[in-house]
């Protein structure tokens, strides 16, 4: 069984997730740790709980979700898993950082590409990759059917959706992703988004003003 630990990092208030099980295996999703204090907080949590990081995952590669990729790779020697369509977004990270006044060292380690329907294994626990482009060209979500949650990146928020005005974004594509990949999930599935508080599929189908069921 996976326990979900949430950290809210960097000036853009991005949610970083550490998922860990009873054996101590853990995965780090979207490490947005920018400041030294944030990197220390992530490392100390993992060390204090005696966890073994086994996976580094990105839902997508906008800069606020990848600030800490380099740190995680260098600290725990983990290659980065991402969808292939996100490589161009990852490569543009430092340029985006300069525009936002947030320079950072970009990830430069091995890349392992994931696809729709792939299974991510953390010990005895599994996550299914859902391909959900629209906010970003290769955005993915990580779905636990057994525990009824989804790590959603910037696709679906509480009463909102991801912005589509950045390069590679498209509203119609995002709407289709939500309708075909997320809204068919059971209504009690908890959505852990890239920003803000968790919600559920059922709540958003009923109350999200941008994509109504």
Short mmCIF file of C-alpha atoms in Angstrom, two decimals:
data_model
loop_
_atom_site.label_atom_id
_atom_site.label_comp_id
_atom_site.label_asym_id
_atom_site.label_seq_id
_atom_site.Cartn_x
_atom_site.Cartn_y
_atom_site.Cartn_z
CA UNK A 1 0.00 0.00 0.00
CA UNK A 2 1.30 3.42 -0.97
CA UNK A 3 1.41 6.41 1.35
CA UNK A 4 1.39 9.83 -0.32
CA UNK A 5 3.51 12.65 1.08
CA UNK A 6 2.98 16.09 -0.44
CA UNK A 7 5.46 18.95 -0.48
CA UNK A 8 4.61 22.39 -1.88
CA UNK A 9 7.74 23.90 -3.36
CA UNK A 10 9.13 26.93 -5.21
CA UNK A 11 7.57 30.34 -5.90
CA UNK A 12 4.95 28.74 -8.17
CA UNK A 13 3.66 26.60 -5.29
CA UNK A 14 4.05 23.28 -7.08
CA UNK A 15 3.11 20.00 -5.45
CA UNK A 16 5.88 17.43 -5.27
CA UNK A 17 4.85 13.90 -4.32
CA UNK A 18 6.74 11.12 -2.59
CA UNK A 19 4.92 7.79 -2.74
CA UNK A 20 6.24 5.06 -0.46
CA UNK A 21 5.26 1.62 0.77
CA UNK A 22 5.76 -0.49 3.86
CA UNK A 23 9.07 -1.89 2.61
CA UNK A 24 10.57 1.58 2.25
CA UNK A 25 10.62 1.78 -1.54
CA UNK A 26 9.56 5.20 -2.80
CA UNK A 27 9.17 7.19 -5.98
CA UNK A 28 9.56 10.93 -6.37
CA UNK A 29 7.11 12.63 -8.73
CA UNK A 30 7.69 16.15 -10.09
CA UNK A 31 10.42 17.33 -7.73
CA UNK A 32 9.88 21.07 -7.74
CA UNK A 33 12.37 21.83 -4.99
CA UNK A 34 14.14 25.03 -6.02
CA UNK A 35 15.61 26.56 -2.88
CA UNK A 36 18.28 24.81 -0.82
CA UNK A 37 15.89 24.58 2.13
CA UNK A 38 13.38 22.71 -0.06
CA UNK A 39 16.00 20.22 -1.22
CA UNK A 40 17.00 19.67 2.40
CA UNK A 41 13.35 19.11 3.38
CA UNK A 42 12.94 16.45 0.69
CA UNK A 43 16.18 14.69 1.56
CA UNK A 44 15.52 14.78 5.30
CA UNK A 45 12.03 13.32 4.88
CA UNK A 46 13.39 10.44 2.85
CA UNK A 47 16.27 9.82 5.25
CA UNK A 48 14.17 10.18 8.41
CA UNK A 49 11.66 7.64 7.12
CA UNK A 50 14.49 5.37 5.94
CA UNK A 51 13.13 5.28 2.42
CA UNK A 52 14.86 3.96 -0.70
CA UNK A 53 14.13 6.11 -3.75
CA UNK A 54 13.69 3.80 -6.74
CA UNK A 55 11.98 6.01 -9.34
CA UNK A 56 12.02 9.62 -10.55
CA UNK A 57 8.89 10.49 -12.54
CA UNK A 58 7.68 13.63 -14.29
CA UNK A 59 4.02 14.14 -15.16
CA UNK A 60 5.26 16.86 -17.53
CA UNK A 61 8.32 19.06 -17.77
CA UNK A 62 7.31 22.66 -17.18
CA UNK A 63 10.03 24.27 -15.13
CA UNK A 64 8.19 24.34 -11.80
CA UNK A 65 7.90 20.54 -11.93
CA UNK A 66 11.52 19.85 -12.87
CA UNK A 67 13.59 22.24 -10.74
CA UNK A 68 14.68 19.32 -8.55
CA UNK A 69 15.33 16.67 -11.21
CA UNK A 70 19.07 17.37 -11.20
CA UNK A 71 19.20 17.24 -7.40
CA UNK A 72 17.30 13.94 -7.20
CA UNK A 73 19.44 12.38 -9.90
CA UNK A 74 22.68 13.41 -8.25
CA UNK A 75 21.53 12.48 -4.74
CA UNK A 76 20.01 9.06 -5.44
CA UNK A 77 21.33 8.22 -8.92
CA UNK A 78 17.87 7.89 -10.44
CA UNK A 79 17.20 8.22 -14.19
CA UNK A 80 14.24 10.32 -15.26
CA UNK A 81 11.02 8.73 -16.54
CA UNK A 82 8.90 10.95 -18.80
CA UNK A 83 6.83 10.78 -21.95
CA UNK A 84 8.85 11.28 -25.12
CA UNK A 85 6.81 14.30 -26.20
CA UNK A 86 8.05 16.13 -23.09
CA UNK A 87 11.74 16.03 -24.03
CA UNK A 88 11.49 19.29 -25.96
CA UNK A 89 9.79 20.90 -22.96
CA UNK A 90 12.52 19.59 -20.65
CA UNK A 91 15.22 20.93 -22.94
CA UNK A 92 13.64 24.40 -22.90
CA UNK A 93 13.62 24.50 -19.10
CA UNK A 94 16.64 26.74 -18.53
CA UNK A 95 15.36 29.23 -21.13
CA UNK A 96 12.00 29.34 -19.33
CA UNK A 97 13.79 29.71 -16.02
CA UNK A 98 15.63 32.79 -17.25
CA UNK A 99 12.37 34.36 -18.43
CA UNK A 100 10.76 33.72 -15.05
CA UNK A 101 13.82 34.94 -13.14
CA UNK A 102 14.34 31.42 -11.78
CA UNK A 103 17.61 30.10 -13.21
CA UNK A 104 18.37 26.46 -12.44
CA UNK A 105 20.59 23.56 -13.42
CA UNK A 106 18.65 21.31 -15.79
CA UNK A 107 18.59 17.52 -15.61
CA UNK A 108 21.31 15.99 -17.80
CA UNK A 109 21.09 12.29 -16.93
CA UNK A 110 19.56 9.29 -18.70
CA UNK A 111 16.00 9.50 -20.01
CA UNK A 112 13.56 6.58 -19.90
CA UNK A 113 10.43 7.15 -21.95
CA UNK A 114 7.03 5.96 -20.74
CA UNK A 115 3.89 5.41 -22.80
CA UNK A 116 0.14 5.21 -22.27
CA UNK A 117 -0.78 1.98 -20.52
CA UNK A 118 2.66 1.35 -19.07
CA UNK A 119 2.82 -0.03 -15.53
CA UNK A 120 5.05 1.73 -13.01
CA UNK A 121 6.08 -0.68 -10.26
CA UNK A 122 7.05 0.35 -6.74
CA UNK A 123 7.68 -2.86 -4.85
CA UNK A 124 4.34 -4.68 -4.85
CA UNK A 125 2.41 -1.55 -5.82
CA UNK A 126 1.57 -0.43 -9.32
CA UNK A 127 0.62 2.77 -11.13
CA UNK A 128 -0.80 2.92 -14.64
CA UNK A 129 0.33 5.64 -17.04
CA UNK A 130 -2.52 7.68 -18.53
CA UNK A 131 -1.60 9.90 -21.49
CA UNK A 132 -3.30 13.28 -20.95
CA UNK A 133 -1.88 15.93 -23.31
CA UNK A 134 -3.27 19.43 -23.67
CA UNK A 135 -1.57 21.40 -20.92
CA UNK A 136 1.71 20.09 -22.26
CA UNK A 137 2.28 17.83 -25.27
CA UNK A 138 3.26 14.73 -23.32
CA UNK A 139 1.50 15.20 -19.99
CA UNK A 140 0.77 11.97 -18.18
CA UNK A 141 -1.08 10.98 -15.01
CA UNK A 142 -0.25 8.09 -12.71
CA UNK A 143 -3.29 6.07 -11.65
CA UNK A 144 -3.60 3.59 -8.80
CA UNK A 145 -6.68 1.48 -9.47
CA UNK A 146 -6.18 -0.44 -6.24
CA UNK A 147 -6.01 2.60 -3.97
CA UNK A 148 -8.23 4.81 -6.11
CA UNK A 149 -6.06 7.85 -6.63
CA UNK A 150 -4.38 9.60 -9.53
CA UNK A 151 -1.35 11.87 -9.54
CA UNK A 152 -2.63 14.35 -12.08
CA UNK A 153 0.06 16.94 -12.77
CA UNK A 154 -1.44 20.11 -14.23
CA UNK A 155 -4.30 18.46 -16.13
CA UNK A 156 -7.20 18.72 -13.68
CA UNK A 157 -7.44 20.91 -10.59
CA UNK A 158 -10.08 21.51 -7.97
CA UNK A 159 -12.70 23.44 -9.98
CA UNK A 160 -10.16 24.28 -12.65
CA UNK A 161 -7.92 22.84 -15.37
CA UNK A 162 -4.38 23.38 -16.57
CA UNK A 163 -3.58 26.43 -18.66
CA UNK A 164 -3.29 25.89 -22.39
CA UNK A 165 -1.55 29.09 -23.52
CA UNK A 166 1.99 27.76 -23.16
CA UNK A 167 3.89 26.19 -26.10
CA UNK A 168 2.41 22.78 -26.87
CA UNK A 169 -0.84 23.54 -25.05
CA UNK A 170 -4.25 23.16 -26.64
CA UNK A 171 -7.64 23.50 -24.96
CA UNK A 172 -9.51 21.01 -27.13
CA UNK A 173 -6.79 18.41 -26.55
CA UNK A 174 -6.86 19.01 -22.80
CA UNK A 175 -10.64 18.79 -22.66
CA UNK A 176 -10.52 15.51 -24.59
CA UNK A 177 -7.88 14.13 -22.22
CA UNK A 178 -10.02 14.93 -19.20
CA UNK A 179 -13.17 13.49 -20.75
CA UNK A 180 -11.59 10.29 -22.08
CA UNK A 181 -8.88 9.52 -19.53
CA UNK A 182 -9.95 10.99 -16.19
CA UNK A 183 -13.74 11.37 -16.10
CA UNK A 184 -14.29 7.66 -16.87
CA UNK A 185 -12.46 6.75 -13.64
CA UNK A 186 -14.59 5.91 -10.58
CA UNK A 187 -16.08 9.02 -9.00
CA UNK A 188 -14.38 8.43 -5.65
CA UNK A 189 -10.89 8.45 -7.17
CA UNK A 190 -8.86 11.18 -5.46
CA UNK A 191 -6.97 13.54 -7.76
CA UNK A 192 -3.65 14.84 -6.41
CA UNK A 193 -2.91 17.82 -8.66
CA UNK A 194 0.27 19.69 -9.47
CA UNK A 195 -1.01 22.78 -7.64
CA UNK A 196 -3.60 23.29 -4.94
CA UNK A 197 -5.68 20.87 -2.91
CA UNK A 198 -6.81 17.35 -3.81
CA UNK A 199 -10.23 16.76 -5.28
CA UNK A 200 -12.18 13.79 -6.63
CA UNK A 201 -13.26 12.76 -10.09
CA UNK A 202 -16.92 12.91 -9.03
CA UNK A 203 -16.64 16.44 -7.66
CA UNK A 204 -15.03 17.72 -10.83
CA UNK A 205 -17.52 16.00 -13.14
CA UNK A 206 -20.31 17.77 -11.24
CA UNK A 207 -18.75 21.12 -10.43
CA UNK A 208 -15.76 21.92 -12.65
CA UNK A 209 -16.87 24.95 -14.72
CA UNK A 210 -14.34 24.31 -17.50
CA UNK A 211 -15.11 20.67 -18.34
CA UNK A 212 -18.61 19.63 -17.31
CA UNK A 213 -19.65 16.00 -17.59
#
